């Protein structure tokens, strides 16, 4: 990992983490929604997870780390659950993705700290 990759992994990772939390919260609310709003909420949840997946793929291409593949696999599993109509079952997969992204962000922060780039000035 070089400085550019670490900065990108850190910033993109934080954005992805936020998206995964938002998606998990949205999907968790689906069970309490009835009628046409339920289907629309599912569509929004699916679209949000797909957007997060695109960010993961971009991050994987720029900030090389083998864990991005694990993040993508977890998101793929979540999308399978969403597309199968069992949205609540996607949340554990999103949580797994979140855990992996947190590891990537921690690695990036550690690298940047070792380079002296996180010192207070």
JSON list of C-alpha atoms in Angstrom, two decimals:
[
{"chain": "A", "resi": 1, "resn": "UNK", "atom": "CA", "xyz": [0.00, 0.00, 0.00]},
{"chain": "A", "resi": 2, "resn": "UNK", "atom": "CA", "xyz": [1.28, 3.44, -0.85]},
{"chain": "A", "resi": 3, "resn": "UNK", "atom": "CA", "xyz": [0.16, 6.80, 0.54]},
{"chain": "A", "resi": 4, "resn": "UNK", "atom": "CA", "xyz": [-2.29, 7.49, -2.29]},
{"chain": "A", "resi": 5, "resn": "UNK", "atom": "CA", "xyz": [-3.91, 4.08, -1.91]},
{"chain": "A", "resi": 6, "resn": "UNK", "atom": "CA", "xyz": [-4.11, 4.45, 1.87]},
{"chain": "A", "resi": 7, "resn": "UNK", "atom": "CA", "xyz": [-5.79, 7.85, 1.63]},
{"chain": "A", "resi": 8, "resn": "UNK", "atom": "CA", "xyz": [-8.26, 6.52, -0.93]},
{"chain": "A", "resi": 9, "resn": "UNK", "atom": "CA", "xyz": [-8.93, 3.35, 1.11]},
{"chain": "A", "resi": 10, "resn": "UNK", "atom": "CA", "xyz": [-9.55, 5.45, 4.20]},
{"chain": "A", "resi": 11, "resn": "UNK", "atom": "CA", "xyz": [-11.87, 7.98, 2.56]},
{"chain": "A", "resi": 12, "resn": "UNK", "atom": "CA", "xyz": [-13.73, 5.50, 0.36]},
{"chain": "A", "resi": 13, "resn": "UNK", "atom": "CA", "xyz": [-13.94, 3.04, 3.25]},
{"chain": "A", "resi": 14, "resn": "UNK", "atom": "CA", "xyz": [-15.59, 5.61, 5.50]},
{"chain": "A", "resi": 15, "resn": "UNK", "atom": "CA", "xyz": [-18.12, 6.42, 2.78]},
{"chain": "A", "resi": 16, "resn": "UNK", "atom": "CA", "xyz": [-18.86, 2.73, 2.23]},
{"chain": "A", "resi": 17, "resn": "UNK", "atom": "CA", "xyz": [-19.24, 2.13, 5.97]},
{"chain": "A", "resi": 18, "resn": "UNK", "atom": "CA", "xyz": [-21.83, 4.90, 6.18]},
{"chain": "A", "resi": 19, "resn": "UNK", "atom": "CA", "xyz": [-23.70, 3.46, 3.20]},
{"chain": "A", "resi": 20, "resn": "UNK", "atom": "CA", "xyz": [-23.75, -0.02, 4.70]},
{"chain": "A", "resi": 21, "resn": "UNK", "atom": "CA", "xyz": [-25.14, 1.35, 7.96]},
{"chain": "A", "resi": 22, "resn": "UNK", "atom": "CA", "xyz": [-27.82, 3.34, 6.11]},
{"chain": "A", "resi": 23, "resn": "UNK", "atom": "CA", "xyz": [-28.77, 0.31, 4.01]},
{"chain": "A", "resi": 24, "resn": "UNK", "atom": "CA", "xyz": [-28.99, -1.95, 7.07]},
{"chain": "A", "resi": 25, "resn": "UNK", "atom": "CA", "xyz": [-31.22, 0.56, 8.87]},
{"chain": "A", "resi": 26, "resn": "UNK", "atom": "CA", "xyz": [-33.48, 0.97, 5.83]},
{"chain": "A", "resi": 27, "resn": "UNK", "atom": "CA", "xyz": [-33.80, -2.78, 5.33]},
{"chain": "A", "resi": 28, "resn": "UNK", "atom": "CA", "xyz": [-34.47, -3.24, 9.05]},
{"chain": "A", "resi": 29, "resn": "UNK", "atom": "CA", "xyz": [-37.46, -0.89, 8.73]},
{"chain": "A", "resi": 30, "resn": "UNK", "atom": "CA", "xyz": [-39.07, -2.82, 5.86]},
{"chain": "A", "resi": 31, "resn": "UNK", "atom": "CA", "xyz": [-40.82, -5.25, 8.19]},
{"chain": "A", "resi": 32, "resn": "UNK", "atom": "CA", "xyz": [-42.74, -2.37, 9.78]},
{"chain": "A", "resi": 33, "resn": "UNK", "atom": "CA", "xyz": [-44.00, -0.99, 6.44]},
{"chain": "A", "resi": 34, "resn": "UNK", "atom": "CA", "xyz": [-47.20, -2.24, 4.84]},
{"chain": "A", "resi": 35, "resn": "UNK", "atom": "CA", "xyz": [-48.81, -1.81, 1.43]},
{"chain": "A", "resi": 36, "resn": "UNK", "atom": "CA", "xyz": [-47.17, -0.25, -1.61]},
{"chain": "A", "resi": 37, "resn": "UNK", "atom": "CA", "xyz": [-44.64, 1.57, 0.56]},
{"chain": "A", "resi": 38, "resn": "UNK", "atom": "CA", "xyz": [-43.07, -1.79, 1.38]},
{"chain": "A", "resi": 39, "resn": "UNK", "atom": "CA", "xyz": [-42.25, -2.57, -2.25]},
{"chain": "A", "resi": 40, "resn": "UNK", "atom": "CA", "xyz": [-40.92, 0.93, -2.83]},
{"chain": "A", "resi": 41, "resn": "UNK", "atom": "CA", "xyz": [-38.72, 0.64, 0.27]},
{"chain": "A", "resi": 42, "resn": "UNK", "atom": "CA", "xyz": [-37.35, -2.66, -1.05]},
{"chain": "A", "resi": 43, "resn": "UNK", "atom": "CA", "xyz": [-36.51, -0.98, -4.34]},
{"chain": "A", "resi": 44, "resn": "UNK", "atom": "CA", "xyz": [-34.71, 1.86, -2.56]},
{"chain": "A", "resi": 45, "resn": "UNK", "atom": "CA", "xyz": [-32.81, -0.65, -0.41]},
{"chain": "A", "resi": 46, "resn": "UNK", "atom": "CA", "xyz": [-31.75, -2.65, -3.45]},
{"chain": "A", "resi": 47, "resn": "UNK", "atom": "CA", "xyz": [-30.65, 0.51, -5.29]},
{"chain": "A", "resi": 48, "resn": "UNK", "atom": "CA", "xyz": [-28.66, 1.71, -2.27]},
{"chain": "A", "resi": 49, "resn": "UNK", "atom": "CA", "xyz": [-26.86, -1.62, -1.90]},
{"chain": "A", "resi": 50, "resn": "UNK", "atom": "CA", "xyz": [-26.08, -1.64, -5.64]},
{"chain": "A", "resi": 51, "resn": "UNK", "atom": "CA", "xyz": [-24.57, 1.86, -5.36]},
{"chain": "A", "resi": 52, "resn": "UNK", "atom": "CA", "xyz": [-22.46, 0.75, -2.41]},
{"chain": "A", "resi": 53, "resn": "UNK", "atom": "CA", "xyz": [-21.30, -2.22, -4.46]},
{"chain": "A", "resi": 54, "resn": "UNK", "atom": "CA", "xyz": [-20.10, 0.11, -7.22]},
{"chain": "A", "resi": 55, "resn": "UNK", "atom": "CA", "xyz": [-18.12, 2.12, -4.65]},
{"chain": "A", "resi": 56, "resn": "UNK", "atom": "CA", "xyz": [-16.57, -1.12, -3.38]},
{"chain": "A", "resi": 57, "resn": "UNK", "atom": "CA", "xyz": [-15.51, -2.09, -6.87]},
{"chain": "A", "resi": 58, "resn": "UNK", "atom": "CA", "xyz": [-13.97, 1.35, -7.45]},
{"chain": "A", "resi": 59, "resn": "UNK", "atom": "CA", "xyz": [-12.12, 1.15, -4.14]},
{"chain": "A", "resi": 60, "resn": "UNK", "atom": "CA", "xyz": [-10.90, -2.34, -4.99]},
{"chain": "A", "resi": 61, "resn": "UNK", "atom": "CA", "xyz": [-9.47, -1.14, -8.29]},
{"chain": "A", "resi": 62, "resn": "UNK", "atom": "CA", "xyz": [-7.62, 1.83, -6.78]},
{"chain": "A", "resi": 63, "resn": "UNK", "atom": "CA", "xyz": [-6.78, 0.84, -3.20]},
{"chain": "A", "resi": 64, "resn": "UNK", "atom": "CA", "xyz": [-5.52, -2.70, -3.59]},
{"chain": "A", "resi": 65, "resn": "UNK", "atom": "CA", "xyz": [-6.44, -4.94, -0.67]},
{"chain": "A", "resi": 66, "resn": "UNK", "atom": "CA", "xyz": [-7.59, -8.53, -0.90]},
{"chain": "A", "resi": 67, "resn": "UNK", "atom": "CA", "xyz": [-10.33, -7.86, 1.65]},
{"chain": "A", "resi": 68, "resn": "UNK", "atom": "CA", "xyz": [-12.28, -5.78, -0.88]},
{"chain": "A", "resi": 69, "resn": "UNK", "atom": "CA", "xyz": [-13.12, -9.10, -2.58]},
{"chain": "A", "resi": 70, "resn": "UNK", "atom": "CA", "xyz": [-14.64, -10.34, 0.69]},
{"chain": "A", "resi": 71, "resn": "UNK", "atom": "CA", "xyz": [-16.66, -7.12, 0.96]},
{"chain": "A", "resi": 72, "resn": "UNK", "atom": "CA", "xyz": [-17.97, -7.62, -2.58]},
{"chain": "A", "resi": 73, "resn": "UNK", "atom": "CA", "xyz": [-18.90, -11.26, -1.83]},
{"chain": "A", "resi": 74, "resn": "UNK", "atom": "CA", "xyz": [-20.81, -10.24, 1.31]},
{"chain": "A", "resi": 75, "resn": "UNK", "atom": "CA", "xyz": [-22.67, -7.54, -0.61]},
{"chain": "A", "resi": 76, "resn": "UNK", "atom": "CA", "xyz": [-23.45, -10.03, -3.37]},
{"chain": "A", "resi": 77, "resn": "UNK", "atom": "CA", "xyz": [-24.95, -12.39, -0.78]},
{"chain": "A", "resi": 78, "resn": "UNK", "atom": "CA", "xyz": [-27.00, -9.51, 0.63]},
{"chain": "A", "resi": 79, "resn": "UNK", "atom": "CA", "xyz": [-28.32, -8.70, -2.84]},
{"chain": "A", "resi": 80, "resn": "UNK", "atom": "CA", "xyz": [-29.31, -12.34, -3.36]},
{"chain": "A", "resi": 81, "resn": "UNK", "atom": "CA", "xyz": [-31.36, -12.15, -0.15]},
{"chain": "A", "resi": 82, "resn": "UNK", "atom": "CA", "xyz": [-32.94, -8.84, -1.18]},
{"chain": "A", "resi": 83, "resn": "UNK", "atom": "CA", "xyz": [-33.79, -10.13, -4.66]},
{"chain": "A", "resi": 84, "resn": "UNK", "atom": "CA", "xyz": [-35.24, -13.31, -3.14]},
{"chain": "A", "resi": 85, "resn": "UNK", "atom": "CA", "xyz": [-37.64, -11.27, -1.04]},
{"chain": "A", "resi": 86, "resn": "UNK", "atom": "CA", "xyz": [-36.05, -12.02, 2.33]},
{"chain": "A", "resi": 87, "resn": "UNK", "atom": "CA", "xyz": [-34.62, -8.58, 2.95]},
{"chain": "A", "resi": 88, "resn": "UNK", "atom": "CA", "xyz": [-34.08, -9.08, 6.68]},
{"chain": "A", "resi": 89, "resn": "UNK", "atom": "CA", "xyz": [-31.71, -11.95, 5.87]},
{"chain": "A", "resi": 90, "resn": "UNK", "atom": "CA", "xyz": [-29.48, -9.51, 3.98]},
{"chain": "A", "resi": 91, "resn": "UNK", "atom": "CA", "xyz": [-28.56, -7.56, 7.12]},
{"chain": "A", "resi": 92, "resn": "UNK", "atom": "CA", "xyz": [-26.05, -10.12, 8.49]},
{"chain": "A", "resi": 93, "resn": "UNK", "atom": "CA", "xyz": [-24.24, -10.03, 5.13]},
{"chain": "A", "resi": 94, "resn": "UNK", "atom": "CA", "xyz": [-24.16, -6.24, 5.18]},
{"chain": "A", "resi": 95, "resn": "UNK", "atom": "CA", "xyz": [-22.78, -6.44, 8.73]},
{"chain": "A", "resi": 96, "resn": "UNK", "atom": "CA", "xyz": [-20.04, -8.78, 7.52]},
{"chain": "A", "resi": 97, "resn": "UNK", "atom": "CA", "xyz": [-19.20, -6.32, 4.74]},
{"chain": "A", "resi": 98, "resn": "UNK", "atom": "CA", "xyz": [-19.09, -3.52, 7.31]},
{"chain": "A", "resi": 99, "resn": "UNK", "atom": "CA", "xyz": [-16.68, -5.49, 9.46]},
{"chain": "A", "resi": 100, "resn": "UNK", "atom": "CA", "xyz": [-14.36, -6.09, 6.50]},
{"chain": "A", "resi": 101, "resn": "UNK", "atom": "CA", "xyz": [-14.45, -2.43, 5.47]},
{"chain": "A", "resi": 102, "resn": "UNK", "atom": "CA", "xyz": [-13.63, -1.42, 9.04]},
{"chain": "A", "resi": 103, "resn": "UNK", "atom": "CA", "xyz": [-10.54, -3.63, 8.84]},
{"chain": "A", "resi": 104, "resn": "UNK", "atom": "CA", "xyz": [-9.49, -1.94, 5.59]},
{"chain": "A", "resi": 105, "resn": "UNK", "atom": "CA", "xyz": [-9.95, 1.53, 7.11]},
{"chain": "A", "resi": 106, "resn": "UNK", "atom": "CA", "xyz": [-7.94, 0.52, 10.19]},
{"chain": "A", "resi": 107, "resn": "UNK", "atom": "CA", "xyz": [-5.10, -0.76, 8.01]},
{"chain": "A", "resi": 108, "resn": "UNK", "atom": "CA", "xyz": [-5.11, 2.46, 6.01]},
{"chain": "A", "resi": 109, "resn": "UNK", "atom": "CA", "xyz": [-5.07, 4.57, 9.17]},
{"chain": "A", "resi": 110, "resn": "UNK", "atom": "CA", "xyz": [-2.21, 2.53, 10.59]},
{"chain": "A", "resi": 111, "resn": "UNK", "atom": "CA", "xyz": [-0.21, 2.99, 7.37]},
{"chain": "A", "resi": 112, "resn": "UNK", "atom": "CA", "xyz": [-0.86, 6.73, 7.32]},
{"chain": "A", "resi": 113, "resn": "UNK", "atom": "CA", "xyz": [0.06, 7.00, 11.00]},
{"chain": "A", "resi": 114, "resn": "UNK", "atom": "CA", "xyz": [3.33, 5.14, 10.39]},
{"chain": "A", "resi": 115, "resn": "UNK", "atom": "CA", "xyz": [4.07, 7.61, 7.59]},
{"chain": "A", "resi": 116, "resn": "UNK", "atom": "CA", "xyz": [3.57, 10.46, 10.05]},
{"chain": "A", "resi": 117, "resn": "UNK", "atom": "CA", "xyz": [0.54, 11.77, 8.19]},
{"chain": "A", "resi": 118, "resn": "UNK", "atom": "CA", "xyz": [-1.92, 11.65, 11.11]},
{"chain": "A", "resi": 119, "resn": "UNK", "atom": "CA", "xyz": [0.05, 13.66, 13.62]},
{"chain": "A", "resi": 120, "resn": "UNK", "atom": "CA", "xyz": [-1.63, 16.69, 15.08]},
{"chain": "A", "resi": 121, "resn": "UNK", "atom": "CA", "xyz": [-0.09, 19.83, 13.90]}
]
